[in-house]
Coordinates of C-alpha atoms in Angstrom, one line a residue:
M1 CA -19.9 -25.3 30.6
T2 CA -19.0 -28.4 28.6
S3 CA -18.3 -27.5 25.0
T4 CA -16.3 -29.1 22.2
R5 CA -14.5 -27.0 19.7
S6 CA -12.6 -28.0 16.6
D7 CA -11.5 -26.3 13.4
T8 CA -13.0 -29.2 11.3
T9 CA -16.3 -30.9 11.8
E10 CA -14.9 -34.2 10.5
T11 CA -12.7 -34.7 13.6
H12 CA -15.4 -33.4 15.8
H13 CA -18.1 -36.1 15.1
P14 CA -17.1 -39.0 17.4
A15 CA -16.9 -36.9 20.6
S16 CA -20.0 -35.0 19.6
L17 CA -22.0 -38.1 19.0
L18 CA -20.8 -39.5 22.4
Q19 CA -22.0 -36.3 24.1
M20 CA -25.4 -36.6 22.4
V21 CA -25.8 -40.3 23.5
R22 CA -24.9 -39.4 27.1
A23 CA -27.4 -36.5 27.1
I24 CA -30.5 -38.5 26.0
P25 CA -31.1 -40.7 29.1
G26 CA -30.6 -37.7 31.3
A27 CA -33.2 -35.7 29.3
A28 CA -35.7 -38.5 29.9
R29 CA -35.1 -38.5 33.6
E30 CA -35.4 -34.7 33.6
V31 CA -39.0 -35.0 32.4
W32 CA -40.1 -37.1 35.4
R33 CA -38.2 -35.0 37.9
G34 CA -39.6 -31.8 36.4
K35 CA -43.2 -33.0 36.7
Q36 CA -42.8 -33.9 40.3
A37 CA -41.1 -30.6 41.1
A38 CA -43.8 -28.6 39.2
W39 CA -46.6 -30.2 41.2
Q40 CA -44.9 -29.5 44.5
A41 CA -44.1 -25.9 43.5
S42 CA -47.6 -25.2 42.2
S43 CA -49.2 -26.4 45.4
L44 CA -47.0 -24.1 47.4
L45 CA -47.9 -21.1 45.2
R46 CA -51.6 -21.9 45.0
H47 CA -52.6 -20.3 48.2
P48 CA -54.0 -17.8 49.0
L49 CA -56.4 -17.7 46.1
R50 CA -58.0 -14.4 44.9
D51 CA -61.6 -13.9 44.0
L52 CA -61.9 -13.2 40.3
G53 CA -65.3 -11.5 40.9
W54 CA -67.1 -13.2 38.1
N55 CA -70.8 -12.3 38.0
S56 CA -72.8 -14.9 36.0
D57 CA -75.9 -12.7 35.8
T58 CA -73.9 -9.9 34.3
A59 CA -72.2 -12.2 31.9
A60 CA -75.6 -13.6 30.8
A61 CA -77.0 -10.1 30.3
L62 CA -74.0 -9.1 28.2
Q63 CA -74.3 -12.2 26.1
A64 CA -77.9 -11.2 25.4
E65 CA -76.8 -7.7 24.4
V66 CA -74.2 -9.0 22.0
E67 CA -76.9 -11.3 20.4
R68 CA -79.1 -8.3 19.9
L69 CA -76.3 -6.7 17.8
L70 CA -76.7 -9.6 15.3
P71 CA -79.4 -9.4 12.7
G72 CA -81.8 -12.3 12.5
T73 CA -79.7 -14.0 9.8
G74 CA -76.7 -14.1 12.2
I75 CA -74.8 -11.7 9.9
I76 CA -74.0 -8.1 10.8
S77 CA -75.2 -5.5 8.4
P78 CA -72.2 -4.1 6.5
S79 CA -73.6 -0.6 7.0
R80 CA -73.5 -0.8 10.8
S81 CA -69.9 0.3 11.3
I82 CA -70.2 3.0 8.5
Q83 CA -73.2 4.5 10.3
A84 CA -71.5 4.4 13.6
N85 CA -68.5 6.2 12.3
S86 CA -70.7 9.0 11.0
T87 CA -71.9 9.8 14.5
L88 CA -71.4 13.5 15.3
V89 CA -68.8 14.3 18.0
C90 CA -68.2 17.4 20.0
E91 CA -64.9 19.4 20.0
E92 CA -63.7 17.7 23.2
D93 CA -64.3 14.3 21.6
C94 CA -62.3 15.3 18.6
I95 CA -59.4 16.2 20.8
I96 CA -59.6 12.9 22.5
L97 CA -59.7 11.0 19.2
E98 CA -56.6 12.8 18.0
D99 CA -54.7 12.3 21.2
I100 CA -55.4 8.6 21.2
K101 CA -54.5 8.2 17.6
T102 CA -51.2 10.0 18.2
L103 CA -50.4 7.9 21.3
T104 CA -51.3 4.6 19.6
Q105 CA -49.0 5.4 16.7
Q106 CA -46.1 6.4 19.0
H107 CA -46.3 3.3 21.2
N108 CA -46.9 0.9 18.3
R109 CA -43.4 1.2 17.0
S110 CA -42.1 -2.0 18.4
N111 CA -42.7 -4.8 20.9
V112 CA -40.7 -2.9 23.4
T113 CA -42.8 0.3 23.3
R114 CA -46.1 -1.7 23.2
T115 CA -45.1 -3.7 26.3
A116 CA -44.3 -0.7 28.3
A117 CA -47.5 1.1 27.3
Y118 CA -49.6 -1.8 28.5
L119 CA -48.0 -1.7 32.0
E120 CA -48.4 2.1 32.1
C121 CA -52.2 1.6 31.6
Y122 CA -52.4 -0.9 34.4
E123 CA -50.4 1.2 36.8
Q124 CA -52.8 4.1 36.2
Y125 CA -55.9 2.0 36.7
P126 CA -55.3 -1.4 38.2
E127 CA -58.9 -2.4 37.5
L128 CA -57.8 -2.8 33.9
H129 CA -56.6 -6.4 34.5
W130 CA -56.2 -7.2 30.9
A131 CA -53.5 -4.5 30.5
L132 CA -51.2 -6.3 32.9
L133 CA -52.0 -9.7 31.2
A134 CA -51.2 -8.1 27.9
H135 CA -47.9 -6.7 29.3
M136 CA -46.8 -10.1 30.4
V137 CA -47.9 -11.9 27.2
S138 CA -46.2 -9.1 25.1
R139 CA -43.0 -9.7 27.0
N140 CA -43.1 -13.3 25.9
G141 CA -43.7 -12.1 22.3
G142 CA -40.5 -10.2 22.5
Y143 CA -38.6 -13.2 23.9
H144 CA -39.9 -15.3 21.0
M145 CA -38.8 -12.7 18.5
T146 CA -35.2 -12.6 19.9
D147 CA -35.0 -16.4 20.2
L148 CA -34.8 -16.5 16.4
H149 CA -31.3 -15.0 16.7
S150 CA -30.3 -16.8 20.0
D151 CA -27.4 -19.3 20.4
L152 CA -29.9 -22.2 20.7
M153 CA -31.9 -21.4 17.6
H154 CA -29.6 -19.6 15.2
N155 CA -28.8 -22.7 13.2
L156 CA -32.3 -24.3 13.1
Q157 CA -33.6 -22.3 10.2
N158 CA -32.4 -20.1 7.4
Q159 CA -32.7 -16.3 7.4
Q160 CA -35.8 -16.2 5.2
D161 CA -37.7 -18.6 7.6
R162 CA -36.6 -16.4 10.5
E163 CA -37.9 -13.4 8.8
H164 CA -41.3 -15.0 8.1
M165 CA -41.6 -16.2 11.7
Y166 CA -40.7 -12.8 13.1
R167 CA -43.3 -11.2 10.8
L168 CA -46.0 -13.5 12.3
L169 CA -45.1 -12.7 15.9
E170 CA -44.7 -9.0 15.2
R171 CA -47.9 -8.8 13.2
C172 CA -50.0 -10.4 16.0
N173 CA -48.3 -8.1 18.6
A174 CA -48.9 -5.0 16.6
L175 CA -52.5 -5.7 15.5
I176 CA -53.7 -6.5 19.0
F177 CA -52.1 -3.3 20.3
Q178 CA -53.6 -1.3 17.4
D179 CA -57.1 -2.5 18.4
A180 CA -56.8 -2.8 22.2
Y181 CA -54.8 0.3 23.2
P182 CA -57.3 2.8 22.0
Q183 CA -60.0 1.0 24.1
L184 CA -57.8 1.3 27.2
Q185 CA -57.2 4.9 26.5
L186 CA -60.9 5.6 26.1
Y187 CA -61.4 4.2 29.6
I188 CA -58.6 6.4 30.9
H189 CA -60.1 9.5 29.3
S190 CA -63.5 8.5 30.7
R191 CA -62.1 8.4 34.2
R192 CA -60.4 11.7 33.7
L193 CA -63.5 13.4 32.5
G194 CA -66.0 11.6 34.7
R195 CA -68.1 10.6 31.7
S196 CA -68.3 7.6 29.3
C197 CA -66.3 8.0 26.1
F198 CA -67.2 4.6 24.7
H199 CA -69.4 6.0 22.0
L200 CA -66.1 6.7 20.3
L201 CA -65.1 3.1 20.0
S202 CA -66.3 2.8 16.4
H203 CA -63.9 5.6 15.4
F204 CA -61.1 3.2 16.1
H205 CA -62.8 0.4 14.1
V206 CA -63.3 -1.7 17.3
S207 CA -65.7 -4.6 16.9
A208 CA -69.3 -3.9 18.0
F209 CA -68.8 -6.9 20.3
M210 CA -66.8 -4.8 22.7
T211 CA -69.2 -1.8 23.2
P212 CA -71.6 -3.5 25.7
F213 CA -68.7 -4.8 27.8
W214 CA -67.1 -1.3 28.1
E215 CA -70.4 0.3 28.8
R216 CA -71.2 -2.2 31.6
F217 CA -67.6 -2.0 32.9
W218 CA -68.0 1.8 33.2
L219 CA -71.0 1.2 35.5
E220 CA -70.0 -2.0 37.5
R221 CA -66.2 -2.4 37.2
C222 CA -66.3 -6.2 36.7
S223 CA -62.7 -6.7 35.7
S224 CA -62.9 -10.4 35.0
I225 CA -65.8 -10.1 32.5
L226 CA -64.1 -7.3 30.6
S227 CA -60.8 -9.2 30.5
V228 CA -62.5 -12.3 29.1
A229 CA -64.2 -10.1 26.5
L230 CA -60.9 -8.6 25.5
I231 CA -59.3 -12.0 25.2
I232 CA -62.2 -13.2 22.9
N233 CA -61.9 -10.0 20.9
E234 CA -58.1 -10.0 20.4
Q235 CA -58.0 -13.6 19.2
N236 CA -60.9 -13.1 16.8
Y237 CA -59.2 -9.9 15.6
I238 CA -56.0 -11.7 14.6
E239 CA -57.8 -14.8 13.3
S240 CA -58.5 -13.6 9.7
R241 CA -55.8 -10.9 9.6
V242 CA -52.9 -13.2 10.7
V243 CA -53.6 -16.8 11.5
Q244 CA -55.8 -17.5 8.5
H245 CA -54.0 -15.0 6.2
P246 CA -52.7 -16.8 3.1
Y247 CA -49.2 -15.3 3.5
F248 CA -48.8 -16.6 7.0
Q249 CA -50.4 -19.9 6.2
K250 CA -48.0 -20.5 3.4
E251 CA -44.8 -19.1 4.8
V252 CA -45.1 -20.0 8.5
L253 CA -47.9 -22.1 9.8
S254 CA -47.7 -24.9 7.2
K255 CA -43.9 -25.3 7.4
P256 CA -42.1 -27.8 9.5
A257 CA -40.1 -25.0 11.1
F258 CA -43.2 -23.8 12.9
H259 CA -43.6 -27.1 14.6
L260 CA -39.9 -27.0 15.5
H261 CA -40.6 -23.7 17.3
N262 CA -43.3 -25.4 19.4
L263 CA -40.7 -28.1 20.2
A264 CA -38.4 -25.3 21.3
G265 CA -40.9 -23.7 23.6
L266 CA -42.5 -21.0 21.4
N267 CA -45.8 -22.3 22.8
H268 CA -44.7 -21.5 26.4
I269 CA -46.0 -18.3 27.9
V270 CA -44.1 -17.7 31.1
F271 CA -44.6 -15.3 34.0
P272 CA -41.3 -14.7 35.9
L273 CA -41.6 -14.6 39.7
G274 CA -38.3 -12.6 39.9
Q275 CA -34.8 -12.6 38.4
G276 CA -33.4 -16.1 38.7
A277 CA -36.5 -17.2 40.6
G278 CA -39.3 -19.5 39.4
L279 CA -41.5 -19.3 36.4
T280 CA -45.2 -19.8 36.2
G281 CA -47.3 -20.1 33.0
R282 CA -49.0 -22.4 30.5
V283 CA -48.4 -24.2 27.3
I284 CA -50.6 -23.9 24.2
E285 CA -50.7 -27.0 22.0
H286 CA -52.3 -25.7 18.8
F287 CA -51.8 -22.0 18.0
G288 CA -53.8 -22.3 14.8
K289 CA -57.0 -23.1 16.7
I290 CA -58.9 -20.0 17.9
N291 CA -60.8 -21.9 20.6
E292 CA -57.6 -23.1 22.1
R293 CA -56.1 -19.6 22.0
I294 CA -59.1 -18.2 23.8
Q295 CA -59.2 -20.9 26.5
F296 CA -55.5 -20.5 26.9
G297 CA -55.8 -16.8 27.4
K298 CA -58.6 -17.3 30.0
G299 CA -56.4 -19.7 31.9
L300 CA -53.5 -17.3 31.9
Y301 CA -55.8 -14.6 33.2
A302 CA -57.1 -16.8 36.0
L303 CA -53.5 -17.7 37.0
L304 CA -52.3 -14.1 37.0
F305 CA -55.3 -12.6 38.9
G306 CA -56.6 -15.7 40.7
V307 CA -53.5 -16.6 42.6
E308 CA -52.2 -14.0 45.1
Q309 CA -48.5 -15.0 45.2
V310 CA -48.3 -15.1 41.4
L311 CA -49.9 -11.6 41.0
Q312 CA -47.7 -10.0 43.6
Q313 CA -44.4 -11.6 42.4
V314 CA -45.1 -11.0 38.7
L315 CA -46.0 -7.3 39.5
E316 CA -42.7 -6.9 41.4
F317 CA -40.8 -8.4 38.5
A318 CA -42.6 -6.2 35.9
R319 CA -42.0 -3.0 37.8
A320 CA -38.3 -3.8 38.5
I321 CA -37.1 -5.2 35.2
P322 CA -37.7 -3.1 32.0
H323 CA -38.6 -5.2 29.0
R324 CA -35.9 -5.3 26.3
G325 CA -36.7 -8.7 24.9
S326 CA -33.8 -10.8 26.2
R327 CA -34.4 -13.9 28.3
A328 CA -31.5 -12.7 30.5
E329 CA -34.2 -10.5 32.1
Y330 CA -35.5 -13.4 34.1
W331 CA -32.7 -16.0 33.9
P332 CA -29.4 -14.1 34.1
G333 CA -27.7 -17.2 35.3
L334 CA -28.4 -18.9 31.9
F335 CA -28.6 -16.1 29.4
T336 CA -26.6 -13.0 28.4
T337 CA -27.2 -10.1 26.1
H338 CA -23.5 -10.1 25.2
H339 CA -22.6 -11.9 22.0
V340 CA -19.1 -13.5 22.6
G341 CA -18.5 -14.4 19.0
P342 CA -19.1 -17.3 16.6
Q343 CA -20.5 -20.4 18.2
D344 CA -20.2 -22.6 15.1
H345 CA -18.9 -25.7 16.9
K346 CA -20.4 -25.3 20.3
L347 CA -22.7 -27.9 21.8
Y348 CA -25.1 -27.1 24.6
A349 CA -27.3 -30.1 25.6
E350 CA -24.9 -31.8 28.0
A351 CA -24.0 -28.6 29.8
L352 CA -27.7 -27.6 30.2
L353 CA -28.4 -31.1 31.6
N354 CA -25.6 -31.1 34.1
E355 CA -25.5 -27.5 35.3
E356 CA -28.4 -25.4 36.7
W357 CA -26.6 -22.1 35.8
L358 CA -23.7 -21.4 33.4
P359 CA -20.6 -19.5 34.3
E360 CA -20.1 -16.0 33.0
G361 CA -18.6 -16.0 29.5
Q362 CA -20.4 -19.3 28.7
R363 CA -24.0 -18.3 29.0
L364 CA -26.4 -18.5 26.1
Y365 CA -26.8 -15.5 23.9
S366 CA -30.3 -14.0 24.1
P367 CA -30.2 -10.6 22.4
E368 CA -32.2 -7.5 23.2
L369 CA -34.9 -7.0 20.6
L370 CA -33.7 -3.7 19.1
A371 CA -30.3 -5.2 18.6
V372 CA -31.6 -7.8 16.1
W373 CA -34.9 -6.5 14.7
G374 CA -35.9 -3.1 13.4
D375 CA -39.3 -1.5 13.0
T376 CA -41.4 -3.4 10.5
P377 CA -43.8 -1.6 8.1
Y378 CA -47.0 -3.5 7.0
E379 CA -49.8 -3.1 4.6
P380 CA -53.0 -1.3 5.8
I381 CA -55.2 -3.2 8.3
T382 CA -58.4 -4.6 7.0
R383 CA -61.4 -3.0 8.8
Q384 CA -64.1 -5.6 8.7
D385 CA -65.9 -6.4 12.0
W386 CA -65.1 -10.0 13.1
L387 CA -68.4 -10.3 14.9
Q388 CA -70.4 -12.2 12.2
T389 CA -71.9 -15.1 14.1
R390 CA -72.8 -16.3 17.6
D391 CA -69.7 -18.5 17.8
C392 CA -67.9 -16.2 20.3
L393 CA -70.7 -16.3 22.9
G394 CA -69.8 -19.7 24.2
Y395 CA -66.5 -18.4 25.7
L396 CA -68.3 -16.0 28.0
T397 CA -67.8 -18.2 31.0
A398 CA -65.8 -17.9 34.2
P399 CA -62.0 -18.4 33.8
R400 CA -60.6 -21.5 35.6
R401 CA -57.3 -21.5 37.4
P402 CA -54.9 -24.2 36.2
W403 CA -53.8 -26.7 38.7
L404 CA -50.3 -27.3 37.3
F405 CA -48.7 -23.9 36.5
E406 CA -45.2 -23.8 37.9
M407 CA -43.1 -23.8 34.7
S408 CA -39.5 -23.6 35.7
H409 CA -38.6 -27.3 34.9
E410 CA -40.9 -27.6 31.9
H411 CA -39.4 -24.4 30.4
R412 CA -35.9 -25.6 31.1
Y413 CA -36.8 -28.9 29.5
G414 CA -38.0 -27.0 26.4
M415 CA -34.6 -25.4 26.3
L416 CA -32.9 -28.8 26.5
K417 CA -34.9 -30.1 23.6
T418 CA -33.9 -27.1 21.6
A419 CA -30.3 -27.6 22.6
L420 CA -30.5 -31.3 21.4
A421 CA -31.9 -30.1 18.1
H422 CA -29.2 -27.5 17.8
D423 CA -26.5 -30.0 18.6
V424 CA -27.8 -32.5 16.0
Q425 CA -27.7 -29.8 13.4
Q426 CA -24.2 -28.9 14.4
I427 CA -23.0 -32.5 14.2
T428 CA -24.7 -33.5 11.0
H429 CA -24.0 -30.4 8.9

C-alpha cells in the first residue's frame, strides 16, 4: 500500500500534493468503469426472479380498513389508544406481555444484539420477510456507527460531531427495534399458541395502522404486503421522534458534516453476497425526506426477496458471518478489526485506486462496534400514534425491483471519495 510518512507535515506537503493530483484523474475513470461493471453484474444476478406475491385486492381492502380507523376529520381521536390499552387480557396474555417486554429490553441493548434478534425471528418463521430485511439494514447501521472511528473518517470531524452522529444512528436503530420487535414476537406467540395475539399490539404502543395488516397476515400470510406496511410504519415512527426532532435537526441534519457522511457512503445500504465477494444494494439521496426513505425501503425489499441469487447469497452470508459492526466482515481484503497504531500522516486515496485489496498490516481499520461505542441511555419514548392523516396510504403499492443494484464498484468509489477527503484534511492541517 502506498503511504507517505514524515515527522513533520511541512516536509510532507509536496509529495502529498503530488499524490493527490495523480489520484484525481484515476478517480474520474473509476466512475465510468464502475457503472459499466455494475450494469453487467446486475444483469447476471437478475435471474431468476422471485414472485413477491403482491395481491392488489388485499392491499386495497387493507387501505380501506386503515381509512376507517381515521375519524371524518382525518385526525385520530386521542382517546383511541388509551381505550385500547384498557382492554382486559387473560392470564396467558399477561404472561405473553411480560415475556415480550423482557425479551425486547434484553435484545435492545446495542446494534449487535438487535441485529442478531432480527435474524433469529426470520429463521424461526421465514414468512417474516421484514425481519431479514431489518437484519441486513441493521448490519449497515452498525457499519455506519463504527465508520465514525475508522481510518478513513477519524479526522473528518471532531469528537462531539461524532457523538451526535452516532446518537442519530443509534436512536433510529433502537426506536425501530423497540416498536417492531414486539410485533414480530406477537406473531411468533400466535403461531406457538395457534391463535391470534394481535389484540395485544396496543399494549406495546404500536400504531393502529399496523393492526389490520397483522390480522390479515394471520389469515393470508401475504409477506410482501406486511413488509411494505412495516416499512411505512418504521419510517413514520422515527420521523417525529428522530428526523424532525429539534436536537437531531440542530446537531446533525443541518450541519455540513452530515452531507460529508453522504459523500462518504453513509447513504449506501449494502447486502454482501459473501466474504470478499460482490455487494448489492441501493443509495438513498435524501435521508431527511420520509417519502424517499419509504420508497428506498420498498426497493431494498424487492431486491432482497425479488431476486433469487441475491436472497440465497445474502442468507448464506448472514448465517455464516456474525454481525460485530466491522466492515472486515464482508471485505476482509480491505478492512481489519486490528488497530495498528496512529495513522496521523497516512494517505489512502492512491493506494485504494491502484490496488483491489491491501496487504496485511496495511488494511483500513474498521473497528467492531463494542470496541468503540458503549450502551447509550435515552430519554423516554414519546407514545403518540403517528397515524394522523391519509398520507401514508399512497405507499401501499407493489415494491419494484431496481434495475441497477450491484454496488461493489459504487461502494468502492464512495470509499475513494472518503479517502480523498481524508487525505486533503491530512495535507492541509
